[in-house]
Each structure stands twice: as structure tokens, then as C-alpha cells.
Coordinates of C-alpha atoms in Angstrom, one line a residue:
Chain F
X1 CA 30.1 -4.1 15.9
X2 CA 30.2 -4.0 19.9
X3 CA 30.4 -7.3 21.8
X4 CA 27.8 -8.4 24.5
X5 CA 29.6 -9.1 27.6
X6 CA 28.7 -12.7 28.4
X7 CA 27.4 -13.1 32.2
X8 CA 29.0 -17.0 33.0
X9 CA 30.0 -17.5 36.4
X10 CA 32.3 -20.3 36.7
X11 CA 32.6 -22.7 39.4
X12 CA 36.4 -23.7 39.7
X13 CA 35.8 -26.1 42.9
X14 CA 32.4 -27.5 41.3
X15 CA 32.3 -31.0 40.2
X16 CA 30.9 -30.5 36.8
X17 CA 33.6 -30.2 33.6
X18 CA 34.2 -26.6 32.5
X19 CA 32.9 -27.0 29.7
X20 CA 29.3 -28.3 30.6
X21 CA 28.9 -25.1 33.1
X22 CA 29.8 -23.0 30.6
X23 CA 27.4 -24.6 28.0
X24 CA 24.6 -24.9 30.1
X25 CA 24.6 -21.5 31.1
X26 CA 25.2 -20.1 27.4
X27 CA 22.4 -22.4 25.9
X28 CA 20.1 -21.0 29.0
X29 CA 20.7 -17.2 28.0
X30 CA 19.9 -17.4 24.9
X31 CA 16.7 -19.7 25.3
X32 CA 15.4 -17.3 27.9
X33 CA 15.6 -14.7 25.3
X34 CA 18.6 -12.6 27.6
X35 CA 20.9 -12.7 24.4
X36 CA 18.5 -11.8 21.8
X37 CA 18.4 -13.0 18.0
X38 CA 21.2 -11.7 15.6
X39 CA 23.6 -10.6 19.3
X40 CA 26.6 -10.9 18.1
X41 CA 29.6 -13.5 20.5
X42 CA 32.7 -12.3 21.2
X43 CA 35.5 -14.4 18.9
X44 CA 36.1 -17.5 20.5
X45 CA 40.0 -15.8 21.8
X46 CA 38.4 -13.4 23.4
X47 CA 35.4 -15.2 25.2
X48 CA 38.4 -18.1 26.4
X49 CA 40.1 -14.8 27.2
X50 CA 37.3 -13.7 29.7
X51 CA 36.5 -17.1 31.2
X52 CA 40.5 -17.9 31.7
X53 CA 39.0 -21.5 29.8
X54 CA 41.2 -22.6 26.7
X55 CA 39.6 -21.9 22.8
X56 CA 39.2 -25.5 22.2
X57 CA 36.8 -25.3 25.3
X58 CA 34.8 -22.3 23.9
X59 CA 34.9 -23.8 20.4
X60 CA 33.5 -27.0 21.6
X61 CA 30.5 -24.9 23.3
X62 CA 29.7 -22.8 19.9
X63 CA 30.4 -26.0 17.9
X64 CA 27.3 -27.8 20.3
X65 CA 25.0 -24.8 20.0
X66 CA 25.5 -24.6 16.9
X67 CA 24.2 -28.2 15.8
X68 CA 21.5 -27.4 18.1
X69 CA 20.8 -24.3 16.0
X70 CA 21.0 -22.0 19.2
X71 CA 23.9 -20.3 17.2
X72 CA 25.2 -19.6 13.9
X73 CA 28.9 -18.6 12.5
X74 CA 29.4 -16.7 9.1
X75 CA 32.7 -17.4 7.7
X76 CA 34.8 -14.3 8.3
X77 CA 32.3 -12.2 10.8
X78 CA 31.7 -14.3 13.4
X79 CA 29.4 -16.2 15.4
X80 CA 25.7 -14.9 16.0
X81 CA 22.9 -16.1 18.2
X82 CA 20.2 -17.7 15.8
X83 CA 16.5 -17.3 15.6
X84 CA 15.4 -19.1 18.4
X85 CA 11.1 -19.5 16.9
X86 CA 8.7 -19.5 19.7
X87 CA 7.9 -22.7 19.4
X88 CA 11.8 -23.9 19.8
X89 CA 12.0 -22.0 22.4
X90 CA 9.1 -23.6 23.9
X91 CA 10.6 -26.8 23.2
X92 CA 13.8 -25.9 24.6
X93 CA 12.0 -24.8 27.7
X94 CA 10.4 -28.1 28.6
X95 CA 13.1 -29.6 27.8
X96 CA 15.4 -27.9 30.3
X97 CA 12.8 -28.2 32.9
X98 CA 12.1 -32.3 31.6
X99 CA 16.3 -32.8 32.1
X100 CA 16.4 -30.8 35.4
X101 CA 13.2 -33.4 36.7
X102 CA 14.4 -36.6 35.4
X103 CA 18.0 -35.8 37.6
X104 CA 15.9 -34.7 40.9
X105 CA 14.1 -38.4 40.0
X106 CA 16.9 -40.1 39.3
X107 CA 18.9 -39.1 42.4
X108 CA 15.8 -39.8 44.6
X109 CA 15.9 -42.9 43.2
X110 CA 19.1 -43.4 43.9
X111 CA 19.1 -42.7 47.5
X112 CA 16.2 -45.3 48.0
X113 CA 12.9 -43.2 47.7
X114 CA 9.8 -44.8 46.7
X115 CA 7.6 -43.6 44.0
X116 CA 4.6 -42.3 46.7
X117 CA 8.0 -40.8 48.4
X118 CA 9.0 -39.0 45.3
X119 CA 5.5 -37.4 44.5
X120 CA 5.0 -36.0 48.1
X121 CA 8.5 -34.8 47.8
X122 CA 7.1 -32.7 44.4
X123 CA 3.9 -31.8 46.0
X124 CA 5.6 -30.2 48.3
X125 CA 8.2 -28.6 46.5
X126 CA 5.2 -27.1 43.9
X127 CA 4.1 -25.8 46.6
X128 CA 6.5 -24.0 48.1
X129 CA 7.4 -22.6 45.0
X130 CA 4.0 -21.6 43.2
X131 CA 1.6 -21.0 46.0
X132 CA 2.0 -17.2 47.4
Chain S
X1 CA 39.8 -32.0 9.9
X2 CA 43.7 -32.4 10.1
X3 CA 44.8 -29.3 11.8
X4 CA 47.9 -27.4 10.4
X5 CA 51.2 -27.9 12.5
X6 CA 53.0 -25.0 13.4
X7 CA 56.4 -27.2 14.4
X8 CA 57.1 -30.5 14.8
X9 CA 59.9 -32.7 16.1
X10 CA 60.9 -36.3 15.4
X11 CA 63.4 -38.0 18.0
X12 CA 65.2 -34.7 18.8
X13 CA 67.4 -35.0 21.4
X14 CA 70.8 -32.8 22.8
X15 CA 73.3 -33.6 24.6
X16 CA 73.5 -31.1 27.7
X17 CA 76.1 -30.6 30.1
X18 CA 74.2 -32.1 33.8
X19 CA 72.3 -34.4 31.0
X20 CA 70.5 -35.0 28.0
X21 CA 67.4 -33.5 26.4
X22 CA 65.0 -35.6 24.6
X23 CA 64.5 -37.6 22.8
X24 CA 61.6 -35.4 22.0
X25 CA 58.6 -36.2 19.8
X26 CA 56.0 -33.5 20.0
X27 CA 53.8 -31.5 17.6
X28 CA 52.4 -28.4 18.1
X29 CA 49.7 -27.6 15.7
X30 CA 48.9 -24.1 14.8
X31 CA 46.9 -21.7 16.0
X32 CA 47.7 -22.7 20.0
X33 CA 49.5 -21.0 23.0
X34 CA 51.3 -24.1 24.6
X35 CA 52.9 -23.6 27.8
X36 CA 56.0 -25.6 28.5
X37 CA 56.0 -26.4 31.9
X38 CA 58.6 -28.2 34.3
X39 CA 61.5 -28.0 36.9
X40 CA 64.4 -25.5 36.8
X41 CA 66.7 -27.6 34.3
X42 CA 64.1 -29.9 32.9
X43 CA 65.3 -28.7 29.2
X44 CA 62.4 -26.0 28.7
X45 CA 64.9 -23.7 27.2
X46 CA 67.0 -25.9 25.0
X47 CA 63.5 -27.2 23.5
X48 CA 62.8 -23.0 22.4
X49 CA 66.7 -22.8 22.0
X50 CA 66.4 -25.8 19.2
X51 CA 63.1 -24.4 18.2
X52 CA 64.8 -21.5 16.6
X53 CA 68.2 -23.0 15.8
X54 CA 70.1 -21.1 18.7
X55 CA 71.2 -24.7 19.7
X56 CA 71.3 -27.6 16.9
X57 CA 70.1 -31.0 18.0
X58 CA 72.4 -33.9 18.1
X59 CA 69.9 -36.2 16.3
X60 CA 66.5 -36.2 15.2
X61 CA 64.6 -33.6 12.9
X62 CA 62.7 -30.4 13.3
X63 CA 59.6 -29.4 10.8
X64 CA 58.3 -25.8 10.5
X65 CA 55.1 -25.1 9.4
X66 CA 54.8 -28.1 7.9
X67 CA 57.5 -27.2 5.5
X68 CA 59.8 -30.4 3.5
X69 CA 63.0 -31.1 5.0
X70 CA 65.5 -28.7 4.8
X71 CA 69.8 -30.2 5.0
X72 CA 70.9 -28.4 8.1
X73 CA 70.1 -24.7 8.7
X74 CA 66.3 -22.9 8.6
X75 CA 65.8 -21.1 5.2
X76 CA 66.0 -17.5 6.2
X77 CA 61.8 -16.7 5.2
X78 CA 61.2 -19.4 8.1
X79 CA 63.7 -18.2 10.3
X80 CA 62.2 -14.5 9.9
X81 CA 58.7 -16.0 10.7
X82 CA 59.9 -17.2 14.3
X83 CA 59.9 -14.4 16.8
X84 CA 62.0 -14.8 20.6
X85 CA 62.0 -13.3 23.8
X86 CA 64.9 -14.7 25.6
X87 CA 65.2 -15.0 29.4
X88 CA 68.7 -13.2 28.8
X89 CA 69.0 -10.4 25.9
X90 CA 71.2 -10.5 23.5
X91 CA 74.3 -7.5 23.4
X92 CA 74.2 -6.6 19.6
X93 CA 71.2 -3.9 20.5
X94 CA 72.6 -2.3 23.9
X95 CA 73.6 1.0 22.9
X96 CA 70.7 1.9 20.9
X97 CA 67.3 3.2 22.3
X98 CA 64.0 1.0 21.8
X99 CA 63.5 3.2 18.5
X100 CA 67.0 2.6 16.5
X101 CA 66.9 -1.0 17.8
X102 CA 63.6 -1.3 15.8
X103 CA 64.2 0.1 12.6
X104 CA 67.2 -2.2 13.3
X105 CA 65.0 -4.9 13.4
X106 CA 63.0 -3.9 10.6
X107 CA 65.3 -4.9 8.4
X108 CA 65.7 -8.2 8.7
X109 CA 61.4 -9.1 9.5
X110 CA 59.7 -8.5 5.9
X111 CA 56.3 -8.4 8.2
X112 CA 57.4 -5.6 10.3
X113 CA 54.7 -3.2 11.6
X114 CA 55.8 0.0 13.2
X115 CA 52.8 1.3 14.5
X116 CA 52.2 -1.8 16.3
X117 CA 55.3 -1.5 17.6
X118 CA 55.2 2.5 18.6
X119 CA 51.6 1.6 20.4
X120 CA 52.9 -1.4 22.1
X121 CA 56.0 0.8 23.5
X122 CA 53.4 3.5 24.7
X123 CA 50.9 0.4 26.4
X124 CA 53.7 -0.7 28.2
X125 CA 55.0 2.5 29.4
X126 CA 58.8 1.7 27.9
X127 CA 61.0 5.4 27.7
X128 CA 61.7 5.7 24.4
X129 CA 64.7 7.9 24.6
X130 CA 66.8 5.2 27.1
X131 CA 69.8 2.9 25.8
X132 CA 68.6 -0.7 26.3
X133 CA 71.7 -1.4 28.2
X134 CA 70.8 1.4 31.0
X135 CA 67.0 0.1 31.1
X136 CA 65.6 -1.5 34.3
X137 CA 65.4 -5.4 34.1
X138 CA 61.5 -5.3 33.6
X139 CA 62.3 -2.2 31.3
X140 CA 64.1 -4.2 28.7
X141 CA 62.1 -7.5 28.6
X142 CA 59.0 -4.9 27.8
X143 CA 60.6 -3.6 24.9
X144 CA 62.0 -7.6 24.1
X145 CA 58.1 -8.4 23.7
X146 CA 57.3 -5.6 21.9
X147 CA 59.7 -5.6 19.6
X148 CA 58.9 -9.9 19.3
X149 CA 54.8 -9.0 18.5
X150 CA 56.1 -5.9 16.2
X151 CA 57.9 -8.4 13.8
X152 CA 54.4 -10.1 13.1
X153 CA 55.8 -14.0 13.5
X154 CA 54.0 -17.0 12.8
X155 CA 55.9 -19.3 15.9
X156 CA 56.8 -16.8 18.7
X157 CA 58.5 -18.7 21.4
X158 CA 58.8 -16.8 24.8
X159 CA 61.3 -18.1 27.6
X160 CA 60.0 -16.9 30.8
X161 CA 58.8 -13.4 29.3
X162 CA 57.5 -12.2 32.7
X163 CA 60.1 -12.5 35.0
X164 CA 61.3 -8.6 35.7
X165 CA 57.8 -7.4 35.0
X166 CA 55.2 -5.1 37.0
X167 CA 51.9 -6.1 38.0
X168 CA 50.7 -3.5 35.2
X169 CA 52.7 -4.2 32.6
X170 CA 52.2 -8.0 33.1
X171 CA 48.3 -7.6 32.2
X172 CA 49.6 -5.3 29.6
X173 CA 51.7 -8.2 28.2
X174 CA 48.8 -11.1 28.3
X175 CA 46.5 -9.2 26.6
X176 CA 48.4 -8.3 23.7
X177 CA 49.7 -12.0 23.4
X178 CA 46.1 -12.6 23.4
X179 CA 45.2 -9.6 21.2
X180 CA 48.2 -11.6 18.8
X181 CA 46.5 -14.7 18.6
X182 CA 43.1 -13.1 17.3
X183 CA 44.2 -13.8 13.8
X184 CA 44.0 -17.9 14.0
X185 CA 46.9 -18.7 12.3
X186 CA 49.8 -18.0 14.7
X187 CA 51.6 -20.4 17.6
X188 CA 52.8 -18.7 20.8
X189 CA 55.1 -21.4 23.0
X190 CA 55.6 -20.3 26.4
X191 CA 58.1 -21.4 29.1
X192 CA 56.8 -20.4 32.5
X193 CA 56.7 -20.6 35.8
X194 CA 53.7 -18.9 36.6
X195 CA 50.6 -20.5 37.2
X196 CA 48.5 -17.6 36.5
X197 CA 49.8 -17.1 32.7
X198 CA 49.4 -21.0 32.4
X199 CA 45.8 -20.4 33.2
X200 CA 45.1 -16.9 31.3
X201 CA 46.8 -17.8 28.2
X202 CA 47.2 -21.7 27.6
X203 CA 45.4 -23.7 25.6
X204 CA 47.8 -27.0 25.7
X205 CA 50.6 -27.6 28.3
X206 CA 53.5 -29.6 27.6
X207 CA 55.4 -31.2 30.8
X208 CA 59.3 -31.5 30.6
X209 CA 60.9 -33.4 33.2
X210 CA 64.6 -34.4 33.3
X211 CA 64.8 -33.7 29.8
X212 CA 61.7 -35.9 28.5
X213 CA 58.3 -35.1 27.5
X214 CA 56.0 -36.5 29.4
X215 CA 52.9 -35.2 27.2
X216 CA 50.8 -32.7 26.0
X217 CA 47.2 -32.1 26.9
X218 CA 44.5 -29.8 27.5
X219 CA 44.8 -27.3 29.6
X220 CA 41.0 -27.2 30.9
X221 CA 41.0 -31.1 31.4
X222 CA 44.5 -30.8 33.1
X223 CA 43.3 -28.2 35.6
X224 CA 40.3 -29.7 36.3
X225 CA 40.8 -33.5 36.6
X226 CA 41.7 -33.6 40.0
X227 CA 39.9 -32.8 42.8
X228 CA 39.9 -33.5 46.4
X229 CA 38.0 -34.7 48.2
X230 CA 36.8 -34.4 52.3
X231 CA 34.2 -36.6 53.3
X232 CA 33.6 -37.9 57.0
X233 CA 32.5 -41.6 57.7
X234 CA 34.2 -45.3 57.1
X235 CA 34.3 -46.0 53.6
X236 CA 37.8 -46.8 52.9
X237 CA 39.6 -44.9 50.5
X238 CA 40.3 -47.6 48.0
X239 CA 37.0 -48.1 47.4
X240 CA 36.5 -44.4 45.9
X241 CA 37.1 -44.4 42.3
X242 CA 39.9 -42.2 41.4
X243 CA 41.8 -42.0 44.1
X244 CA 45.3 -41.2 43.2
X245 CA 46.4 -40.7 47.2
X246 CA 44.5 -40.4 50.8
X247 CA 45.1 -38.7 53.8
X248 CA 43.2 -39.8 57.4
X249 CA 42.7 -36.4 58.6
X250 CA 41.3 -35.2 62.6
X251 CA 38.2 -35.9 63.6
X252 CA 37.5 -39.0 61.6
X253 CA 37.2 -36.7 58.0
X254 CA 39.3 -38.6 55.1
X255 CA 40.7 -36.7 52.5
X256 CA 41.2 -37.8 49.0
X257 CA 42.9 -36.7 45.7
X258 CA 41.1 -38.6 42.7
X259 CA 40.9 -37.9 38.9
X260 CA 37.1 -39.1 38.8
X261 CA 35.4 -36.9 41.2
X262 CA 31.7 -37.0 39.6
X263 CA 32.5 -40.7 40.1
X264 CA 33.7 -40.5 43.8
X265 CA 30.9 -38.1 44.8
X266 CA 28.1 -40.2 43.7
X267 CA 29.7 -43.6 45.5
X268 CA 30.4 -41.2 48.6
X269 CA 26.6 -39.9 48.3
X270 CA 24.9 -43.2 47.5
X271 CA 26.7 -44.9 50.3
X272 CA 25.3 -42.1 52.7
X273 CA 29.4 -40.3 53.4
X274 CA 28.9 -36.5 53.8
X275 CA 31.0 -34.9 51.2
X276 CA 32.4 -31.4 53.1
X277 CA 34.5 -29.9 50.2
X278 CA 35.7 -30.2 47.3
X279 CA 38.3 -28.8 45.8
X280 CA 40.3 -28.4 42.8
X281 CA 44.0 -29.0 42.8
X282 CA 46.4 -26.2 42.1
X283 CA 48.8 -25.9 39.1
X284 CA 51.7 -26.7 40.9
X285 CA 50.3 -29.9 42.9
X286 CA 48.6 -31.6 39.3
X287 CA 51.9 -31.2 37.9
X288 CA 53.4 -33.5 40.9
X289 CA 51.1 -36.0 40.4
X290 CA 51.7 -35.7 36.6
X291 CA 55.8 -36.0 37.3
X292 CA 54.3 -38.8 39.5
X293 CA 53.1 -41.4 36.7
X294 CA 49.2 -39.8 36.5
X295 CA 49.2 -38.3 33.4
X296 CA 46.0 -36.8 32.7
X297 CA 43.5 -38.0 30.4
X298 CA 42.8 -36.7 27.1
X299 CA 39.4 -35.5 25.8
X300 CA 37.4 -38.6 24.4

């Protein structure tokens, strides 16, 4: 069976735990649909191999996915992407985006912008990002 | 889920000549590379030296594998399950080549594999035809690993296995310790100085100082728990949580070491401080603040 190289970048200097950045980013290629249904991960020694990261990291991160169901592991073979349906996927999707815009709120908040503040402030940034 | 132990030690402690080792308490469950880290002389080597009953302790008890108390000496199908590369080699071997030394060594390890051992010698580019006593330095510590992985232990405890070794063959050497671990169910302990196996290889490091323990933890959470800080304005270092130590640097930036920096970066941000870098701490500077009274905290 050949292994999928696993595209994480990690960001020693970055404030957020190894373990979330690693997460995050595995959760996000296989919701996108980049590691397809049935791809088969390397072992969890070989992936904490790749990333320099320790296996109880990497077997925390398959442990997570897999109570999300983003992953499944068969005794004795290894551990597999599950079948993400298209309406888990979906899910998943607004979710991401539904985390991603509560923190952009939240640290608005935090820094003192008012709610008319905070919708130019998406206006804006809709704009520059969907308009041509 | 109660994890198997590969070794475990209850109030071990020796008496060495410039001082005493222990006593130690410390399990090491199975399964695990565990890097043993400290000073020259902190008692890394007499912990490995007791590990395989090279040295005896004074007091206290060793368990292997979880096995009943055994009066005195290791029962030889333990003994044959613990593999060693020593920082010095031993003499009984010196005249023979890598070759007679292993079917030497075949003898005595009931889990002996040849082939892994023939490849090994060939991956790490060891002559085969050389007495071990006219080898280079680096020459003979490869064939010391090879021939440790080619006896298929269950605890293989290496004492500074790098030192003497190229570039190449060192990459050579991490991967097949790696390669070794694939199966689950074995326990590399590593005595080092390098930063660079610590991070490739650990899973767990265990500080030694002045012949204590001073803990075991994570390797991840040890490496990345403290940060520093540079952040320009007035906000006075004490009131940054975290903060370990501080330094006033030029041009009004502050610098500061904490163990809570998603903590310290919001108070910085929300109290409108520019935050100019952060950085992670190296190996060698968490360990002083370890030595220091910080000790890191564990996964909750």
C-alpha cells in the first residue's frame, strides 16, 4: 500500500500548540476533499517521524478525528480517511468558516469595536474578497 | 487504558565516586523513545549502567517489563531482551570483523536477525572485512548499533550513540531507530547531548541533574511551553502572565520568557503593546529553566 505524503507545515515560533496546527490542518485536507475517502495515513511513527512532533502528539490528532468520524483505524492495517457524505462535508464546511467568524468577532470585540464597527469591517472585507 | 511498562524503578539510588545517584523513581512505559537528558556527570549513564545490571544499585528495586521481583541478578531471557550501545566498547570483540563478532553475538540473543543485521552494515557503509579494534571511532559505534537493532530487544538503551558519527550515517542511524520502533511494543532510552536527536526521535524526556530526577514529560509540550516574548510599550513585565524572567532591552522593547504565551499575547494585544516576535526557546535554554525550578507542565 503506498503512503500519501501529508502536506503540514508547522510553525515552530507560532503561538498555537503543536498539536492544534497539526489538527487543524489535517481535519482541513480531508474536508476539502485533498485526501480523498479510503487514502490510507502513514503509521503514527512514521507521520511523528516527518513532523519531528512526538507519537503521543500524532495519536492524539487521529484519536480526535476519529471521534469526529473524519478517520477510521482497522486493527492491524492502519488508519484510513473515512467517508466524509456530502452533507458532512457541508456541515464541516460551515462550520470551519462559523469557528473562523466567531474568532474575527470575538477579537473585534475584544479590542473595543462596536457592533455597526464590526459589520462595516465585514462589508468591507466581502468585498474585497468576492467582488472581481 | 493502563499502558504496559517497559522498566521501572523504586528508590534506586548508587553511590558514585564525586556523589550519589538517585534516589530515582521513574517508569518508563513501553512503546516510547525517552531521552535522558542533563549535565556531563548528572548520572545519565549509571541510570542505563543499572538499567542493564552493568552497575548494581545500592538500594531500591528495578522491574522489567513488568516482570515479579527477581532476588538479585536479571534472569538471563530478560537480560537477552535488553540491547546496549555503550559510549566505550567493550574489548571481548576487538579482534574479530563485524561478521564473526555477529555470529558471536547470535549466540547468546534467541531473537537474532542476520539479514537485518547484513543490511544494516551495508546502510551504514561499515567495511566488513576490518577488525573492530583497527576501525575508525565512528566506524565502530556503527557496527555497535547495528549489531544492538540486529539482536531484536525489547529495552535498548543507547549511551550517547552519535558521538563519532558522520552527518550520513547519523540520518542513517535515526531512521532505523525509528524504523525499530514501528512495531509498538519496544522502548528505546537515549542518553544525549544532541538537541537535534532529542527533537527527531523523543517522545518523553527525562532531566537528570546532580544525580536526581527532576521529571519526565512530553517532549512536544516541553519544547513548546516557552516562548519569548518582544513587545515595545510600558506594561510592566510582572503583569504578563507567564513570565518566568524579563529583560529591558534598547529602544524601550521588553523582552520576556513566559510558559503561557497565548495568555501573554492576548494581555499584550488587548492592552494595545505591539508584540514584534515571538519565539520559541531552544533545547538547551528550556532545560536551564527546567534545572531552574520551572518544570514544565504536563498534558491536562
Amino acid at each position: 500500500m503506498q503512503d500519501v505524503r501529508i502536506p503540514i507545515q508547522i510553525n515552530e515560533n507560532s503561538a498555537e500548540p503543536l498539536y492544534h496546527q497539526i489538527e487543524n490542518q489535517l481535519r482541513s485536507l480531508i474536508i476539502t476533499g485533498q485526501l480523498g475517502e479510503g487514502t490510507h495515513l502513514p503509521s503514527i511513527r512514521e507521520f511523528a517521524g516527518a513532523l519531528n512532533c512526538s507519537v503521543i502528539t500524532v495519536r492524539r490528532v487521529y484519536q480526535d478525528l476519529e471521534n469526529e468520524g473524519l478517520l477510521r483505524t482497522k486493527q492491524g492495517t492502519g488508519t484510513f480517511v473515512a467517508q466524509v457524505e456530502a452533507g458532512e462535508r457541508e456541515n464541516y464546511r460551515l462550520k470551519a468558516a462559523e469557528e473562523a467568524m466567531q474568532a474575527a468577532v470575538q477579537s473585534g470585540k475584544a479590542v473595543g469595536c462596536t457592533e455597526e464597527e464590526m459589520e462595516v469591517l465585514f462589508r468591507e472585507a466581502l468585498r474585497a474578497n468576492y467582488s472581481k | 487504558m493502563v499502558e504496559p511498562i517497559a522498566v521501572q524503578l523504586n528508590g534506586v539510588s548508587k553511590m558514585r565516586k564525586r556523589r550519589v545517584i538517585g534516589p530515582i523513581d521513574l517508569t518508563i512505559p513501553e512503546g516510547y523513545v525517552v531521552a535522558i537528558l542533563g549535565h556531563n556527570g548528572s548520572g545519565k549513564s549509571t541510570l542505563l549502567n543499572m538499567l542493564q545490571q552493568i552497575v548494581l544499585p545500592d538500594s531500591g528495586e528495578i522491574i522489567w517489563f513488568g516482570q515479579e521481583k527477581h532476588s538479585g541478578t536479571l534472569p538471563i531471557e530478560l537480560r537477552q531482551q535488553i540491547g546496549f550501545v555503550a559510549d566505550n566498547s567493550g574489548i571481548e570483540e576487538n579482534r574479530m570483523t563485524p561478521q564473526e563478532a555477529a555470529d558471536f553475538r547470535s549466540h547468546w540473543y534467541p531473537r537474532w536477525d542476520m539479514k537485518l543485521f547484513k543490511q544494516l552494515i551495508t546502510d551504514m557503509d561499515v567495511p566488513s572485512d576490518v577488525k573492530l579494534t583497527k576501525m575508525s571511532k565512528g566506524e565502530r559505534r556503527k557496527f555497535e548499533i547495528a549489531a544492538a537493532l540486529a539482536a531484536r530487544p525489547k529495552l535498548l538503551l543507547l549511551d550517547e550513540p552519535s558521538s563519532g558519527l558522520d552527518p550520513f550515517a547519523w540520518k542513517v542511524m535515526v531512521e532505523q531507530f525509528r524504523d525499530y520502533m514501528e512495531g509498538g511494543d519496544t522502548t528505546i532510552l537515549i542518553a544525549t547531548h544532541i538537541a537535534d536527536e532529542v527533537k527527531r526521535l523523543a517522545d518523553y524526556i527525562v532531566l537528570m541533574h546532580r544525580g536526581q530526577v527532576l521529571g519526565m514529560a512530553e517532549k512536544d509540550l516541553v519544547l513548546e511551553q516557552w516562548k519569548e516574548i518582544w513587545y515595545e510599550g510600558d506594561l510592566r513585565p510582572e503583569n504578563i502572565p507567564g513570565v518566568v524572567e524579563s529583560f529591558q532591552e534598547e529602544n524601550g522593547l521588553i523582552r520576556v520568557i513566559t510558559t503561557r504565551v497565548s495568555e501573554a499575547q492576548e494581555r499584550l494585544e488587548l492592552s494595545d503593546h505591539r508584540v514584534l516576535k515571538i519565539r520559541n526557546l531552544e533545547l538547551g535554554e528550556v532545560l536551564e529553566y527546567w534545572i531552574a525550578g520551572y518544570a514544565p507542565v504536563q498534558w491536562r
